[in-house]
Short mmCIF file of N, CA and C in Angstrom, two decimals:
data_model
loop_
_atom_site.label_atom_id
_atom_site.label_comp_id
_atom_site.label_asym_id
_atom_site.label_seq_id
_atom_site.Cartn_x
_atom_site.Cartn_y
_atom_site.Cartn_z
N UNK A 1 104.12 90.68 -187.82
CA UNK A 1 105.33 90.74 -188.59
C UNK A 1 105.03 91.46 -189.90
N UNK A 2 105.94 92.46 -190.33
CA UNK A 2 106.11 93.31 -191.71
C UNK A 2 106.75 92.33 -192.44
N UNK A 3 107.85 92.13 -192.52
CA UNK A 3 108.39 91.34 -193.48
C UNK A 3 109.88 90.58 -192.74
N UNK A 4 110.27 89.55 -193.33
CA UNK A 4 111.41 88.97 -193.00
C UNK A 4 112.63 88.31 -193.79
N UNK A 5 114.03 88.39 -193.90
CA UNK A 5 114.94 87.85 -194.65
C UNK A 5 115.66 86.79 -194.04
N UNK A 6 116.30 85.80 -194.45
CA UNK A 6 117.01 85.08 -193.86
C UNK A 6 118.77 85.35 -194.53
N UNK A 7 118.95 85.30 -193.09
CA UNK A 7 120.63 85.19 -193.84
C UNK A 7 121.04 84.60 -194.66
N UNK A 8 122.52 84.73 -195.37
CA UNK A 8 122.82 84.35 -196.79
C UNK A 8 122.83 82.66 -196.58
N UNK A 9 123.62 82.09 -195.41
CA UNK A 9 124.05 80.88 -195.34
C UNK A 9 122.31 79.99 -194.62
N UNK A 10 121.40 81.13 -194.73
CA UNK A 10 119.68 80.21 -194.15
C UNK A 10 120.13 79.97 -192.23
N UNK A 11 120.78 80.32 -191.70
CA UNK A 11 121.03 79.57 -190.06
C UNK A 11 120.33 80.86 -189.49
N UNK A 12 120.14 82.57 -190.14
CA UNK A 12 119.51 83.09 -189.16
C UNK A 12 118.09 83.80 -190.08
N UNK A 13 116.89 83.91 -189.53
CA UNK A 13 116.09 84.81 -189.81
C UNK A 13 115.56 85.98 -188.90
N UNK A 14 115.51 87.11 -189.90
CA UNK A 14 115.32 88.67 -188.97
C UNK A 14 113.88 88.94 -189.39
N UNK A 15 113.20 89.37 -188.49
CA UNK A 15 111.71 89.52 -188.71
C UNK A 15 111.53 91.15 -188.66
N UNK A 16 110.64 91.38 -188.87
CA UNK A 16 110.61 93.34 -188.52
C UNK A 16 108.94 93.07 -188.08
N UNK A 17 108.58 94.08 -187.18
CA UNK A 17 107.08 93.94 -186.55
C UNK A 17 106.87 95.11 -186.48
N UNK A 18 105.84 95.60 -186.36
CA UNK A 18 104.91 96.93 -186.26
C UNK A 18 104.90 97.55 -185.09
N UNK A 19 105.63 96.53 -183.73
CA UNK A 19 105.94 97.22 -182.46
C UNK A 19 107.58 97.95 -182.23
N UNK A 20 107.94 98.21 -183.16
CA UNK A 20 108.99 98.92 -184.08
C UNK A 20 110.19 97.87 -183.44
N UNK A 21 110.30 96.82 -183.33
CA UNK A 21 111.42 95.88 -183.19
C UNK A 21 111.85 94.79 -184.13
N UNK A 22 112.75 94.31 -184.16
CA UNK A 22 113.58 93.25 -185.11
C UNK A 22 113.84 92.58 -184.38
N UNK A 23 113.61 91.51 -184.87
CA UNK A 23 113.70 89.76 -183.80
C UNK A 23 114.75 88.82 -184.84
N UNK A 24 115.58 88.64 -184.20
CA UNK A 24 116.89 87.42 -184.78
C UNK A 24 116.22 86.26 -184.44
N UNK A 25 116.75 85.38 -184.97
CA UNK A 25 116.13 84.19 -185.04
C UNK A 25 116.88 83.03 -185.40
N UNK A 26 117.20 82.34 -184.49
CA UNK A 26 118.25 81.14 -184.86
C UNK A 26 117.69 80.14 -185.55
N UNK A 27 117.59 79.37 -187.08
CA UNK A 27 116.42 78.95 -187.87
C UNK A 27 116.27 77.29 -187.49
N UNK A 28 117.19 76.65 -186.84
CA UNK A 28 117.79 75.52 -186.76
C UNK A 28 116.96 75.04 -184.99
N UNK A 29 116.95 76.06 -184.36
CA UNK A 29 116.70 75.47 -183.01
C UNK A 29 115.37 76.41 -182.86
N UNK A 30 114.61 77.08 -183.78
CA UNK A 30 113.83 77.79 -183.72
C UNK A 30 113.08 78.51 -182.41
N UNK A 31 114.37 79.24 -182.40
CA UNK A 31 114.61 80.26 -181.19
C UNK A 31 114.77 81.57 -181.56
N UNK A 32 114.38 82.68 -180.76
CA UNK A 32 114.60 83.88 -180.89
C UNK A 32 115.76 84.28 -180.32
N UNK A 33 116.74 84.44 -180.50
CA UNK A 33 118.10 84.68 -180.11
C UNK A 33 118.40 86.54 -180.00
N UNK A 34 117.49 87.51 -180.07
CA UNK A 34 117.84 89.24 -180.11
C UNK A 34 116.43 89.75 -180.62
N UNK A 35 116.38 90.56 -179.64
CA UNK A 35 115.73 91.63 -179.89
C UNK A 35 116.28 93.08 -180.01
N UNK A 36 116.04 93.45 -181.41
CA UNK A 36 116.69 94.32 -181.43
C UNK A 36 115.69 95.95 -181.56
N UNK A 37 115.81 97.14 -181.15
CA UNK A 37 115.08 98.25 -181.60
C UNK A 37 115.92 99.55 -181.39
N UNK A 38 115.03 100.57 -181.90
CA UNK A 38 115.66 102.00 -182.32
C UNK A 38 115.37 102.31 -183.64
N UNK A 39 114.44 101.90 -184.29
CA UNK A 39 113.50 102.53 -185.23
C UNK A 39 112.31 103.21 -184.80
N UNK A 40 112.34 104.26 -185.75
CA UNK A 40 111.01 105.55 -185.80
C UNK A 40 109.74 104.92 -186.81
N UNK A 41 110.27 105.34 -188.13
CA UNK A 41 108.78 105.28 -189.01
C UNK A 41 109.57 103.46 -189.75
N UNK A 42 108.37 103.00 -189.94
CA UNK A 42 109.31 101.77 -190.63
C UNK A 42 108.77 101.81 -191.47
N UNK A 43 109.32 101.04 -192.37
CA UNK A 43 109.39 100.65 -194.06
C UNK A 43 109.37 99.22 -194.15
N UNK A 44 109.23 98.03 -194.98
CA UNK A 44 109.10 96.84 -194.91
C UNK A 44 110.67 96.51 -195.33
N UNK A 45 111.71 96.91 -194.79
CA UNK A 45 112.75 96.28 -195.36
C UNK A 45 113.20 95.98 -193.86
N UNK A 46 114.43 95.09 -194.29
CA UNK A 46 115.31 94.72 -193.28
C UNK A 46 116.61 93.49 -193.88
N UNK A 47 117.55 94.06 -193.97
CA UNK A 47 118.86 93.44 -194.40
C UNK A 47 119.57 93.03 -193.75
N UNK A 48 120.71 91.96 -193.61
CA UNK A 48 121.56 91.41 -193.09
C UNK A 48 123.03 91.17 -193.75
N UNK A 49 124.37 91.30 -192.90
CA UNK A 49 125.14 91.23 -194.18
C UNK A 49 125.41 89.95 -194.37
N UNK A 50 126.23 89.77 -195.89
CA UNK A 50 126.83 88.16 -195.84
C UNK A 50 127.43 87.26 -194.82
N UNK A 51 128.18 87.94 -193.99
CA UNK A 51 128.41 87.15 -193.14
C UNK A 51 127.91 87.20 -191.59
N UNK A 52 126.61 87.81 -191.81
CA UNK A 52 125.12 88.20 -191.07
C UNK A 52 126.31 88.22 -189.48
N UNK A 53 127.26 89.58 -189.88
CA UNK A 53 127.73 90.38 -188.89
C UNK A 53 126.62 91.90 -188.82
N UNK A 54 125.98 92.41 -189.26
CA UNK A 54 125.51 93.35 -189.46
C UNK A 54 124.00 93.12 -189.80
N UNK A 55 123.07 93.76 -189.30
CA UNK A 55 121.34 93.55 -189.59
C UNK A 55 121.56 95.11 -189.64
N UNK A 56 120.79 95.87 -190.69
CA UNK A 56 120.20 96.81 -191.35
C UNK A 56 118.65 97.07 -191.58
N UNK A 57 118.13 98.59 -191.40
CA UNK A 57 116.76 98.68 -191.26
C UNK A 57 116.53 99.44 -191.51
N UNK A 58 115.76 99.84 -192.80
CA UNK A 58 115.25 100.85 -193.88
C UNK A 58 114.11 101.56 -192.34
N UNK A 59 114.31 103.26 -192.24
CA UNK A 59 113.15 104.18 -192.06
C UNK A 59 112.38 105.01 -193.17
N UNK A 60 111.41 105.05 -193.09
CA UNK A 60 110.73 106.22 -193.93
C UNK A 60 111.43 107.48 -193.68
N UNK A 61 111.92 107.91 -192.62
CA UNK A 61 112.30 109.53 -192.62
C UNK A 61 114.16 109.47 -193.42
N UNK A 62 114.51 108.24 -194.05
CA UNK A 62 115.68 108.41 -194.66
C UNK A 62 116.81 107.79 -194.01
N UNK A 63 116.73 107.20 -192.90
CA UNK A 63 117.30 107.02 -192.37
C UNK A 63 117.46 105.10 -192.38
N UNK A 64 118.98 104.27 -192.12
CA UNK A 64 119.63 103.30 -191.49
C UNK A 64 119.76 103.10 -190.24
N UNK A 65 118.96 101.86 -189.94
CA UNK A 65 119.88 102.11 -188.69
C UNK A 65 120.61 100.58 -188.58
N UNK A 66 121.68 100.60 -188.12
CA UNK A 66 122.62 99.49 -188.27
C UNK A 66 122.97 99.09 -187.08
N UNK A 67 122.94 97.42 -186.47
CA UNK A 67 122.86 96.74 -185.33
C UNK A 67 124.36 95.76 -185.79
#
């Protein structure tokens, strides 16, 4: 794991890993609930929106990519 945020309300955490995927994470039943990918170069970020409808993922080449 690179780095990880938890959603605003704490019920989900998004992990980012070096095998260029993002793992959802239901925090309560501590389950992996999505795997998500379609990142190139990664960066240690990874965002979620407030109402953790939307996970966001910083690339080095400039790029978002939005799930």
């Amino acid at each position: 794991m690179v780095t990880a945020t938890f959603s605003a309300d704490g019920k989900l955490l998004m992990s980012d890993s070096r095998d260029k995927k993002v793992r959802l994470w239901r925090v309560n039943i501590k389950q992996k609930i999505a795997t998500l990918s379609g990142r190139v170069d990664s960066v240690p970020v990874v965002a979620v929106s407030p109402v953790a409808q939307l996970i966001a993922r910083g690339s080095r080449d400039k790029t978002i990519k939005i799930w």
